[in-house]
CSV table of C-alpha atoms and ligand atoms in Angstrom, one decimal:
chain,number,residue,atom,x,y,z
A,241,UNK,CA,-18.2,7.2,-26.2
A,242,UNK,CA,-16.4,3.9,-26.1
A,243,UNK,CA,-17.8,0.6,-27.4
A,244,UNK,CA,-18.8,-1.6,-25.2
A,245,UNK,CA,-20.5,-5.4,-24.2
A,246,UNK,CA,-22.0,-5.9,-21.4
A,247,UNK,CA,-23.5,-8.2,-19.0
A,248,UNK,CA,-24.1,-8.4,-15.0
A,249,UNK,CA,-26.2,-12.0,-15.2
A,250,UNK,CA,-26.8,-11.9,-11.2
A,251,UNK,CA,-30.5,-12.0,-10.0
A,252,UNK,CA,-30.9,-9.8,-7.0
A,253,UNK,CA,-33.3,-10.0,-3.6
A,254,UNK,CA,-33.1,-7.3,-1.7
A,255,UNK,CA,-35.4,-5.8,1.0
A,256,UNK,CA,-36.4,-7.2,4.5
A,257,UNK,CA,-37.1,-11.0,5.2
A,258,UNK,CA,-36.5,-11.9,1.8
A,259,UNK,CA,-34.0,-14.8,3.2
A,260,UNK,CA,-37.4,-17.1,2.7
A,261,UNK,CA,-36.9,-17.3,-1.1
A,262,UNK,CA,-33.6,-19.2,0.1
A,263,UNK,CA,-35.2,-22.6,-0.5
A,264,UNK,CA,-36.6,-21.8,-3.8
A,265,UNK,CA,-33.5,-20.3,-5.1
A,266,UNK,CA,-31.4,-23.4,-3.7
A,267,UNK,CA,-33.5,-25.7,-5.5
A,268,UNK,CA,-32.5,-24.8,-8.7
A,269,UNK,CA,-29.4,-26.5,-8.1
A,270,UNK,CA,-29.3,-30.0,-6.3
A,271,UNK,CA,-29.1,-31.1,-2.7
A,272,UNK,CA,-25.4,-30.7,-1.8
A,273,UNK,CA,-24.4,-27.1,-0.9
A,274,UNK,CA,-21.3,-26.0,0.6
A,275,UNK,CA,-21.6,-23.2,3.0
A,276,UNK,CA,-18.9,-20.6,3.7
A,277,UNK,CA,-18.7,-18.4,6.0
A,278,UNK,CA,-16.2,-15.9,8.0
A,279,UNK,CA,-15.2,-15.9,11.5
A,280,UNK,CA,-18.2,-16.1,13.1
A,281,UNK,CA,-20.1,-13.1,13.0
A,282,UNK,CA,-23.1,-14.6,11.1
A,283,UNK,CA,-23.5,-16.7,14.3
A,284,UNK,CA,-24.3,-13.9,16.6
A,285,UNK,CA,-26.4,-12.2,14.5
A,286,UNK,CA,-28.8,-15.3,14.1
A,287,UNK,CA,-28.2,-15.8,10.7
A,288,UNK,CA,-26.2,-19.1,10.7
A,289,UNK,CA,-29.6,-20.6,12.5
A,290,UNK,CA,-31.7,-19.4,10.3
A,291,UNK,CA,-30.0,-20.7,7.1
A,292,UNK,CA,-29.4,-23.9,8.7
A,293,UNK,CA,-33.4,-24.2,9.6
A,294,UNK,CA,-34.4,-22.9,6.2
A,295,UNK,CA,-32.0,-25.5,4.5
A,296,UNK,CA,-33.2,-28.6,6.5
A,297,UNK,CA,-33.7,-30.9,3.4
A,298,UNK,CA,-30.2,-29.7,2.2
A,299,UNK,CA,-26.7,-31.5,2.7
A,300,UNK,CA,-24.7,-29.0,3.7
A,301,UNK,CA,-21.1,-29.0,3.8
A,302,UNK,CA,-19.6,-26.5,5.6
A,303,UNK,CA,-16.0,-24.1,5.5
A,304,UNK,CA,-15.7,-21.5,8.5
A,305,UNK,CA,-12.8,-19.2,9.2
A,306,UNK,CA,-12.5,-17.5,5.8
A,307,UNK,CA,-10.3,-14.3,6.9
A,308,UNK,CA,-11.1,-10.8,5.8
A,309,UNK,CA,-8.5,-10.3,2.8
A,310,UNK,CA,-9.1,-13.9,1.9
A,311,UNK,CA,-6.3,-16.5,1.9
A,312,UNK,CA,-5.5,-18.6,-0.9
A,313,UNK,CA,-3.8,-20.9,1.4
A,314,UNK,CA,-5.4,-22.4,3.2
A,315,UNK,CA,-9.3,-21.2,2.7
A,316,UNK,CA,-9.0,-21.7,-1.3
A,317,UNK,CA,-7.7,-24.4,-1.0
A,318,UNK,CA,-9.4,-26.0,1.7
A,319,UNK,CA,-12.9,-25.0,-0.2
A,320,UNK,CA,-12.3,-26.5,-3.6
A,321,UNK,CA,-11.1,-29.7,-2.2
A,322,UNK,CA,-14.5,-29.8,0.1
A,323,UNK,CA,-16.0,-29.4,-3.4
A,324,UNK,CA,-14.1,-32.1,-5.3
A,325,UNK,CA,-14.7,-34.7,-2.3
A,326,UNK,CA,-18.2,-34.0,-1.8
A,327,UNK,CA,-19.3,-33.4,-5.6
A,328,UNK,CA,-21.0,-30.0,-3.9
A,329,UNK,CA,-23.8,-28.5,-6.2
A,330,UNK,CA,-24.0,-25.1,-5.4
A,331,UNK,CA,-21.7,-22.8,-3.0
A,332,UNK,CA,-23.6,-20.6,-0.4
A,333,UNK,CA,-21.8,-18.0,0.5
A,334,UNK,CA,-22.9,-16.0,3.8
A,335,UNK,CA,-20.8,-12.8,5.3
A,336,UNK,CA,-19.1,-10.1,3.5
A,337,UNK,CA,-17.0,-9.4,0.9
A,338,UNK,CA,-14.0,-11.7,1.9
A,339,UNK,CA,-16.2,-14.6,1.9
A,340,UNK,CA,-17.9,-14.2,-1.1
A,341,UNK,CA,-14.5,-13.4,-3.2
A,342,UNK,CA,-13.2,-16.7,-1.4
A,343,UNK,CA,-16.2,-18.8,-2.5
A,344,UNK,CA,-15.9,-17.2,-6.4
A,345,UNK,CA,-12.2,-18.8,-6.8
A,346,UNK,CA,-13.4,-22.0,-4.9
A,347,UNK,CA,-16.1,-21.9,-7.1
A,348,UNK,CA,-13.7,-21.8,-10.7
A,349,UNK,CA,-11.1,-24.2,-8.6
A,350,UNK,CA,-13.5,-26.5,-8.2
A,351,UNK,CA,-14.3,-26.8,-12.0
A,352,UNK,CA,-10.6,-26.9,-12.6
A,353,UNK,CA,-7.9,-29.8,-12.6
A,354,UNK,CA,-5.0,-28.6,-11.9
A,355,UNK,CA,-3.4,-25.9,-9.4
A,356,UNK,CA,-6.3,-23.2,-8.6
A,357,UNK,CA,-3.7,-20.4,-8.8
A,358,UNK,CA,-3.1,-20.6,-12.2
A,359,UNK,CA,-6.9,-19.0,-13.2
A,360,UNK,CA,-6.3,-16.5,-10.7
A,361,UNK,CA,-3.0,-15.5,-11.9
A,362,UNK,CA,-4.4,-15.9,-15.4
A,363,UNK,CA,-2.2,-18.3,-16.8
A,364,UNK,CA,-5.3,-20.4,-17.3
A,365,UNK,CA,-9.1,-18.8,-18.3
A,366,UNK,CA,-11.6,-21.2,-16.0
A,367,UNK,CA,-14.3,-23.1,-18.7
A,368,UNK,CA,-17.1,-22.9,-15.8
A,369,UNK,CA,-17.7,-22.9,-12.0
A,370,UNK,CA,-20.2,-24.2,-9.8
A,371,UNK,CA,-23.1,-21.9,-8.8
A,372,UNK,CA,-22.6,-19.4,-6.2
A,373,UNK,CA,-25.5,-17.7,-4.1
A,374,UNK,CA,-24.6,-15.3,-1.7
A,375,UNK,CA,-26.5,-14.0,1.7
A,376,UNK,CA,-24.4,-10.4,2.2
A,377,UNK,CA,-24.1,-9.3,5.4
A,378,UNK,CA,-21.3,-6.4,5.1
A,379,UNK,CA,-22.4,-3.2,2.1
A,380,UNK,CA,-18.7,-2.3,0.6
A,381,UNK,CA,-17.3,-4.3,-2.3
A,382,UNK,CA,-19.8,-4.7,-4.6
A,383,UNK,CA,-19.1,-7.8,-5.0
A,384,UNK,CA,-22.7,-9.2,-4.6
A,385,UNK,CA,-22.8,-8.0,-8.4
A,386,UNK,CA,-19.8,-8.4,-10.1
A,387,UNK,CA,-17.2,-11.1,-11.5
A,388,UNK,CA,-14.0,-10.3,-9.4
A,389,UNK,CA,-12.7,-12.1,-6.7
A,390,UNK,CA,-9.7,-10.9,-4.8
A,391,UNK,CA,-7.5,-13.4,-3.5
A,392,UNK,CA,-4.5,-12.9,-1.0
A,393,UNK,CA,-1.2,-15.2,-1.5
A,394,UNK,CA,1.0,-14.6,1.8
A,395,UNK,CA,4.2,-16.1,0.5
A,396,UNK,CA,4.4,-13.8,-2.2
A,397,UNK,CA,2.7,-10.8,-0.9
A,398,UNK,CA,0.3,-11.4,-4.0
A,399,UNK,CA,-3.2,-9.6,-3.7
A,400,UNK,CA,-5.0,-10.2,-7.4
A,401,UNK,CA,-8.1,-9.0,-8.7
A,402,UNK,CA,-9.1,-12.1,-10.2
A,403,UNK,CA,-12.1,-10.8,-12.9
A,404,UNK,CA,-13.8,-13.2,-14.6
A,405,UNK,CA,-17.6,-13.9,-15.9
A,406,UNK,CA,-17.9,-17.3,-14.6
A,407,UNK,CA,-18.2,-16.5,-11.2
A,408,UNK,CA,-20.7,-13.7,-11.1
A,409,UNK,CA,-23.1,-14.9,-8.3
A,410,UNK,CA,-26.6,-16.6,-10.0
A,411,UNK,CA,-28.2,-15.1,-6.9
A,412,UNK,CA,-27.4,-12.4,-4.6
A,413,UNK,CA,-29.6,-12.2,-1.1
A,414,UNK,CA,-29.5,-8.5,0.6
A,415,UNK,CA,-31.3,-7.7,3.9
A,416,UNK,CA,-30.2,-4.7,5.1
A,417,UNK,CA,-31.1,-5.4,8.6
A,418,UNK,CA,-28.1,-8.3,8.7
A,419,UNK,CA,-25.9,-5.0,8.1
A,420,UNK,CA,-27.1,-3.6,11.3
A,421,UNK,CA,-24.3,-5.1,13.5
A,422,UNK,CA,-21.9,-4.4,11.3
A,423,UNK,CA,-19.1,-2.1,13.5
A,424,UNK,CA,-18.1,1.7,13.3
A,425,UNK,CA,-14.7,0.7,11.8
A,426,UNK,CA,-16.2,-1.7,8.5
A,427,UNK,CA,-18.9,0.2,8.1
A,428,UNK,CA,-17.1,3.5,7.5
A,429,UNK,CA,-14.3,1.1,5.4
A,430,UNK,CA,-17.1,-0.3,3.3
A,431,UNK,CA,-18.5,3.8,2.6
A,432,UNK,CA,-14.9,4.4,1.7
A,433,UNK,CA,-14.4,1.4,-0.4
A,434,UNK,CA,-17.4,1.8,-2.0
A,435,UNK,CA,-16.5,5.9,-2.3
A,436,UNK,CA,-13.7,4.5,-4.1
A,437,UNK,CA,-14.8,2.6,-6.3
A,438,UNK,CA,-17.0,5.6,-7.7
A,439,UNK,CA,-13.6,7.4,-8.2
A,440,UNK,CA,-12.1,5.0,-10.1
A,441,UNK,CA,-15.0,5.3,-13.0
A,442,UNK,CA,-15.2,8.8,-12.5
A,443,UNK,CA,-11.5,9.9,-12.5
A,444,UNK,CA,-11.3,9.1,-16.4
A,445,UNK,CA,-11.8,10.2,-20.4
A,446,UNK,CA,-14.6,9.8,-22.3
A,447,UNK,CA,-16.7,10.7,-19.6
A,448,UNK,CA,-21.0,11.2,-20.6
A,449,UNK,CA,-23.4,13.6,-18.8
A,450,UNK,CA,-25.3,10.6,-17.9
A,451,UNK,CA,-22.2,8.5,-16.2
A,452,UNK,CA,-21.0,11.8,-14.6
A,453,UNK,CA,-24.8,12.2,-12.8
A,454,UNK,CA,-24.7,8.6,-12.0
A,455,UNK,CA,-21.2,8.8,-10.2
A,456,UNK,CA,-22.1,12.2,-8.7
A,457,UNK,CA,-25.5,10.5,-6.8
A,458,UNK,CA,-23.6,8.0,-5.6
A,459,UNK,CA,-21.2,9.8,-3.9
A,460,UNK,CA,-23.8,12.0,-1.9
A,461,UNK,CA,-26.0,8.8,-1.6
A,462,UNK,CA,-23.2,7.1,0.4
A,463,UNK,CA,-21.6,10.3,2.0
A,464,UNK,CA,-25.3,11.4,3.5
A,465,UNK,CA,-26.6,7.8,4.1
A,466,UNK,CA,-23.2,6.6,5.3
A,467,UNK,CA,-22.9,9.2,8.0
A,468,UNK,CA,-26.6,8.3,9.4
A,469,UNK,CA,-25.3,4.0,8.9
A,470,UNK,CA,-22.6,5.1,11.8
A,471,UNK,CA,-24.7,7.6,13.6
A,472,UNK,CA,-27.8,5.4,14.0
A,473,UNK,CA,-26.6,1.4,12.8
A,474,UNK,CA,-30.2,0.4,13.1
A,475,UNK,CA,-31.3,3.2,10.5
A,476,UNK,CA,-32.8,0.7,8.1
A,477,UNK,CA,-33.5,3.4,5.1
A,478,UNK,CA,-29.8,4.6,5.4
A,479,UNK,CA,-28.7,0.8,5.3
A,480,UNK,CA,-30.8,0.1,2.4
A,481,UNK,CA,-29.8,2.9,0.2
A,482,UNK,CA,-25.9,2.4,1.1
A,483,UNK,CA,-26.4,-1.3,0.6
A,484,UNK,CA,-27.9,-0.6,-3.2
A,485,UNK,CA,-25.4,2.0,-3.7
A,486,UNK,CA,-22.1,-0.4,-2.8
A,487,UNK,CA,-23.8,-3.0,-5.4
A,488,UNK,CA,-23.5,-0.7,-8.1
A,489,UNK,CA,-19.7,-0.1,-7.6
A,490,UNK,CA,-18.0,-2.4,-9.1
A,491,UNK,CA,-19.6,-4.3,-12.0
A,492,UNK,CA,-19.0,-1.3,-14.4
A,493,UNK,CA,-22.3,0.2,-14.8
A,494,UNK,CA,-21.4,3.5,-13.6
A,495,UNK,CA,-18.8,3.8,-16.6
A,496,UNK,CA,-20.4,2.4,-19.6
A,497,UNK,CA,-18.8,4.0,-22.9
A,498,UNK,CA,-15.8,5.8,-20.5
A,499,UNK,CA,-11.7,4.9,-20.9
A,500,UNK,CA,-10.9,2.9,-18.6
A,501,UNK,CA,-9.2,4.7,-15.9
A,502,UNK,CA,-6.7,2.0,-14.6
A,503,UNK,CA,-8.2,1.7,-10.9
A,504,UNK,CA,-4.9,3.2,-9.8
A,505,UNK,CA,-5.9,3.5,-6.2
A,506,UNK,CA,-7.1,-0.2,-5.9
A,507,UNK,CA,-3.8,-1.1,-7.9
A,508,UNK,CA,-2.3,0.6,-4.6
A,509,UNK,CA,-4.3,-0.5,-2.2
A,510,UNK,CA,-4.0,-4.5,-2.9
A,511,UNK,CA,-0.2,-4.2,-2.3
A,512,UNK,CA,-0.5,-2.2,1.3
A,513,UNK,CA,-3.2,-5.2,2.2
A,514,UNK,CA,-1.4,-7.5,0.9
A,515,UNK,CA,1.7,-6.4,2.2
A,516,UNK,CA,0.3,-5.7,5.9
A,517,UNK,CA,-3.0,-7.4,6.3
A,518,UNK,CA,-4.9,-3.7,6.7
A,519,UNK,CA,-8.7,-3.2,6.1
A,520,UNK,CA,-9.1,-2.5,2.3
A,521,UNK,CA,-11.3,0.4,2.6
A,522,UNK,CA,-9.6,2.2,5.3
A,523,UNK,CA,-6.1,1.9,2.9
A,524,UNK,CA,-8.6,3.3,0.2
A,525,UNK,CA,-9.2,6.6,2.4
A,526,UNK,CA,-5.5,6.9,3.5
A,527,UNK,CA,-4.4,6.5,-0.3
A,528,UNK,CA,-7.1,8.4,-2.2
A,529,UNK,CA,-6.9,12.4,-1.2
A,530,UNK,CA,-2.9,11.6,-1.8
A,531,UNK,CA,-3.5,10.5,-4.6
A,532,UNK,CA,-5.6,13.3,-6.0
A,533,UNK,CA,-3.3,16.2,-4.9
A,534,UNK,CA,-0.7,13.9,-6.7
A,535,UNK,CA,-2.7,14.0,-10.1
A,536,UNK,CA,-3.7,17.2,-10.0
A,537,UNK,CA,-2.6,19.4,-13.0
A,538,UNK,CA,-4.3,21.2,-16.2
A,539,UNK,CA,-5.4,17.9,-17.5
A,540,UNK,CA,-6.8,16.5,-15.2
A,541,UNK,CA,-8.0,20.2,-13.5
A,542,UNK,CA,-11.8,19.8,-15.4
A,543,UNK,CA,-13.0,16.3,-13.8
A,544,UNK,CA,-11.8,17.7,-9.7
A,545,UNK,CA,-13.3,21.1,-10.5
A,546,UNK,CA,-16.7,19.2,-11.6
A,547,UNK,CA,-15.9,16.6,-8.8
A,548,UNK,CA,-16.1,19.8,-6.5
A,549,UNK,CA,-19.1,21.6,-7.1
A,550,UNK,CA,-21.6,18.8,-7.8
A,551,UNK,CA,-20.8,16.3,-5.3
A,552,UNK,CA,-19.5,18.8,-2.1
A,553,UNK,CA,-21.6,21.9,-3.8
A,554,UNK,CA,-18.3,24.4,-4.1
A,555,UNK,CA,-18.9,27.7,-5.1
A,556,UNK,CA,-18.7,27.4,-9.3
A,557,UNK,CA,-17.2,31.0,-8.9
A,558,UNK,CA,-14.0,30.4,-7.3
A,559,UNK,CA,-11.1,29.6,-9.5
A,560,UNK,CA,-10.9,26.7,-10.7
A,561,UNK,CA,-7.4,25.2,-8.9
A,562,UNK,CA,-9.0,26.8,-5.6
A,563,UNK,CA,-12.3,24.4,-5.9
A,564,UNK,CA,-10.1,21.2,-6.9
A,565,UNK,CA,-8.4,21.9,-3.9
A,566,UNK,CA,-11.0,22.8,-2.1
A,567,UNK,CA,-13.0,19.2,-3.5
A,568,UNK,CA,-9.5,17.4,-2.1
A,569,UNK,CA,-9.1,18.6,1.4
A,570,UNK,CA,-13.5,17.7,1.1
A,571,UNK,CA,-13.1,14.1,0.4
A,572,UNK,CA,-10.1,13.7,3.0
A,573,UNK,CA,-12.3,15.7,5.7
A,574,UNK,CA,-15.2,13.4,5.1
A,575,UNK,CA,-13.0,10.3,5.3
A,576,UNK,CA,-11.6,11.7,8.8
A,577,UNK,CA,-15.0,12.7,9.8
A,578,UNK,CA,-16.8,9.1,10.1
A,579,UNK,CA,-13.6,7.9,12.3
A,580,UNK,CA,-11.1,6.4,9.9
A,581,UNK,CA,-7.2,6.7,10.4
A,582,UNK,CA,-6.1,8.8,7.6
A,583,UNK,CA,-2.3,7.9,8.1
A,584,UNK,CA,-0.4,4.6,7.4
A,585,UNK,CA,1.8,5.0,10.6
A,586,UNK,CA,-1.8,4.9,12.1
A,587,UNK,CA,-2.7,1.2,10.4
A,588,UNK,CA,0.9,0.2,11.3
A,589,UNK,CA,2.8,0.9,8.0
A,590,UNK,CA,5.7,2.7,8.5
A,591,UNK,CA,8.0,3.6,5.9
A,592,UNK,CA,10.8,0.6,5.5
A,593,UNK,CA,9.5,-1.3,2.8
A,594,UNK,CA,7.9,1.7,0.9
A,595,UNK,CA,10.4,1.1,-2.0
A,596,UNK,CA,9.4,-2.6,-2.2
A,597,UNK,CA,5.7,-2.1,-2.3
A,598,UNK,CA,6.1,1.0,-5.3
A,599,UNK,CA,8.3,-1.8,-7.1
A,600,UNK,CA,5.6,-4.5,-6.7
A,601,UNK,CA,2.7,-1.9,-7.9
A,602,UNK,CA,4.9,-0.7,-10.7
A,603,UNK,CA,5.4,-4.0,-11.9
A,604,UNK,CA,2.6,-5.8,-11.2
A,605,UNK,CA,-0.3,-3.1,-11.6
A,606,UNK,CA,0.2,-1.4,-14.7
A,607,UNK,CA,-0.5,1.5,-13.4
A,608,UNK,CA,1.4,3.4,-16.4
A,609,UNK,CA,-1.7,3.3,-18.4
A,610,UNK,CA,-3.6,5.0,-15.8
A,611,UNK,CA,-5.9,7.9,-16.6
A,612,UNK,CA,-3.1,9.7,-14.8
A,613,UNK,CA,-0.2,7.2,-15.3
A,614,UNK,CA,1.7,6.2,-12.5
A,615,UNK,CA,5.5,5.4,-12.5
A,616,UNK,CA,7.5,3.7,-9.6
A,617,UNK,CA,8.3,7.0,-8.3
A,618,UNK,CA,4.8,8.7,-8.5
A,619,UNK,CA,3.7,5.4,-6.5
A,620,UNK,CA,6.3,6.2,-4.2
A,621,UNK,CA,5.9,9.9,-3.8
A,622,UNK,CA,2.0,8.9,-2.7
A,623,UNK,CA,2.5,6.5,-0.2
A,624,UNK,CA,5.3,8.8,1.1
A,625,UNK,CA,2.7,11.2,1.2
A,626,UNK,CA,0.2,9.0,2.7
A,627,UNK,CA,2.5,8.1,6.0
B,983,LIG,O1,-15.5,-13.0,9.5
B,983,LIG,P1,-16.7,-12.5,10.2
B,983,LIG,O2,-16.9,-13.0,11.6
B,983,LIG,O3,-17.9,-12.7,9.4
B,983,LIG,O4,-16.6,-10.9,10.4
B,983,LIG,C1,-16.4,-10.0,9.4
B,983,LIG,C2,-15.0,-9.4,9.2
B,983,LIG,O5,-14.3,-9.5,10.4
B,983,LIG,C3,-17.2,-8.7,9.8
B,983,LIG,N1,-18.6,-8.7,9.4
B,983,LIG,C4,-19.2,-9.0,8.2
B,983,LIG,N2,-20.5,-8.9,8.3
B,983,LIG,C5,-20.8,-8.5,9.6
B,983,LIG,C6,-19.6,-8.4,10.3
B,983,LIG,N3,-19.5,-8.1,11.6
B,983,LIG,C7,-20.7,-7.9,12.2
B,983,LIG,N4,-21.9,-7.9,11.6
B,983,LIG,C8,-22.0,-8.3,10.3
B,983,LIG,N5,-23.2,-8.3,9.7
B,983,LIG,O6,-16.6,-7.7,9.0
B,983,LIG,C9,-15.2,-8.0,8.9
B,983,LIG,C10,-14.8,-7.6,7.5
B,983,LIG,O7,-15.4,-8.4,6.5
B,983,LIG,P2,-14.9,-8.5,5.0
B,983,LIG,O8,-15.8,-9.5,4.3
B,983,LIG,O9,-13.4,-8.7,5.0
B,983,LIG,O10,-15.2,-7.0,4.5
B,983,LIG,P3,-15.6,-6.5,3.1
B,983,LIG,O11,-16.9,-6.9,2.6
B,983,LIG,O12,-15.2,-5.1,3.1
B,983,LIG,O13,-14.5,-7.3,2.1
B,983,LIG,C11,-13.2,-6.8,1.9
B,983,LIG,C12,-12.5,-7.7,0.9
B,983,LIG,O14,-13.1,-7.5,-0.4
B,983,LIG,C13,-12.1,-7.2,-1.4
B,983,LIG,C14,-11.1,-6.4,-0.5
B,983,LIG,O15,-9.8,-6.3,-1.1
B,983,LIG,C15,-11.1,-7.3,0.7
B,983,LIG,O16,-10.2,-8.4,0.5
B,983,LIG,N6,-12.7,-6.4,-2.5
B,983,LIG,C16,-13.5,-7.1,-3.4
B,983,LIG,C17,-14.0,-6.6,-4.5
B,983,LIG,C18,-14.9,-7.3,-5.4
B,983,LIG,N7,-15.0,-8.6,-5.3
B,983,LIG,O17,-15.4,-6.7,-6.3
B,983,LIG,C19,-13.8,-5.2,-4.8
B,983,LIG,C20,-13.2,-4.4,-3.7
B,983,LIG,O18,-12.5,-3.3,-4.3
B,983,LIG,C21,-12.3,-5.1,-2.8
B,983,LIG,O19,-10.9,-5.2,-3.3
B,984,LIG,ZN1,-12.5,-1.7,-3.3
């Protein structure tokens, strides 16, 4: 087992109606609070209203319109000036994953003097940020409990992972029920995503009994309790327990003490979003059983043959290539089974700047120092085999 230090700092409320702490936890922090917010869809669902009534004695400034993939220009941007003009206190973030990364860089930009890019690109590391609380209304990135915040740049087809302990949330709100409306398409992105991230903690060395359980539950938890989220939206236990589950994903829980594995799929992923604009999970499902037939050999045989029979309950009898395989085609049928494209042609990726993105992921990933290291041309040969 590695060595390791750790520390998720976030205070979580989860459960139904627990939005009337809001107040309390606000408190903590002063009267100005800048609220961000996506496209609109907390509107419809009531939500906007009801923050807005329980924040009465607040000034609140607001920023709308954050995109999904969020934009440095002009959201960024456009948030940590609000914050340098209004001296804001505390940043309410209230939507999904997009808004909440947005709202972490505003949050480090806004402690910063000079061009917010540079701690995202980490030519500078931030001192501080301002405070960030966070009403979720989408389960998927994990984000809710973790210190990254991933930040598009158009001009440069940029798409970082912009990890840093200054911007984990103080306070994370989850209601499950605000998750209801979420549609068919992001909810069976945000099972993937969240699929994925297990995968990238699990695909690794150094791997304990204990990490390998914890992985393994969370994949049935979100493959059983994801299905019934698209069946039956309104199924509030199968919202609550995929809503708990995506939380774990990404702050590094599941892989306490493992090598870390590289998050080569991710590492893809960001450049086909960035790239194209595509949802992030569905690009994780397209990539992911590509990527696994691509890694597979006698190395890495052990973790897809254990991968197999504890999470999809192959038959331990069956030799051992046949169950990896077996665990592969699995994970892809599952992917294809709660209605997400499995084909890049399908998200609108075609093949004539293939060669461009595998440059940009070789380069700018690292990818070589994968679990399964990745050169240009393995990167290639996987979104070839992903078209
Ligand atoms: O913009 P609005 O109108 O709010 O609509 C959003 C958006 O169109 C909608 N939505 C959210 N909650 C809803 C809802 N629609 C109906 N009812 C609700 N309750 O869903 C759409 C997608 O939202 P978005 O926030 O983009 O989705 P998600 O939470 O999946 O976030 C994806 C972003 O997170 C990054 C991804 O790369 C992508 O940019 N990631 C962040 C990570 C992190 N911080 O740890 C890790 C992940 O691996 C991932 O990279
Ligand atoms: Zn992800």
């Amino acid at each position: 087992m590695q060595n390791f230090d750790y520390k998720t700092p976030t205070r979580l409320i989860f459960g139904k109606g627990v939005i009337v702490k809001l107040p309390e936890v606000m408190s903590a922090f002063g009267k100005k609070i800048l609220l961000t917010y996506g496209g609109g869809s907390i509107k419809k669902i009531g939500l906007y209203d009801q923050v807005r009534e329980l924040l009465k004695d607040f000034e609140i400034i607001e920023l709308s319109g954050i995109q999904p993939n969020p934009k440095y220009d002009p959201s960024v941007l456009d948030g940590v000036r609000l914050c340098k003009e209004h001296k804001i206190d505390v940043i309410l973030s209230v939507g999904g994953g997009s808004v909440l990364d947005c709202s972490k860089a505003i949050a480090a930009g806004a402690c910063y003097d000079g061009d917010p890019w540079d701690l995202i690109s980490y030519k500078v590391k931030a001192q501080a940020a301002l405070p960030i609380v966070d009403i979720l209304t989408l389960a998927a990135t994990g984000s809710e409990y973790d210190a990254a915040s991933v930040i598009s740049r158009t001009e440069t087809n940029d798409k970082i992972g912009y990890i840093d302990p200054v911007v984990y949330p103080h306070t994370s709100i989850l209601d499950p029920t605000y998750t209801f409306t979420v549609s068919r398409k992001q909810t069976a992105a945000g099972i993937a995503d969240a699929m994925n991230h297990v995968m990238e903690q699990y695909f690794t060395e150094d791997t304990t009994l204990l990490n390998d359980g914890f992985c393994e539950s969370m994949f049935r938890s979100l493959m059983a309790n994801g299905r019934k989220c698209i069946d039956n939206p309104e199924d509030y236990t199968a919202r609550a327990e995929m809503m708990l589950a995506c939380s774990y994903g990404c702050n590094g829980i599941l892989a306490l003490g493992n090598s870390p594995s590289g998050w080569p799929c991710h590492g893809i992923e960001h450049a086909l979003s960035a790239y194209y604009d595509i949802t992030h999970g569905e690009g994780l499902a397209i990539i992911t059983p590509r990527w696994m037939r691509h890694i597979l050999n006698d190395h890495t045989l052990p973790r897809f043959v254990k991968y197999g029979i504890n999470v999809f309950g192959l038959d331990a009898s069956l030799p051992e290539r046949e169950i990896a395989e077996k665990a592969i085609d699995a994970t892809y049928k599952f992917f294809e089974s709660i209605g997400i494209p499995m084909h890049l042609r399908e998200v609108g990726i075609d093949d004539s700047r293939l060669d461009e993105m595998a440059h940009h992921i070789a380069v700018n990933e690292g990818l070589d120092h994968a679990y399964a290291p990745l050169s240009e041309q393995d990167i290639k040969e996987i979104l070839v085999a992903s078209l």
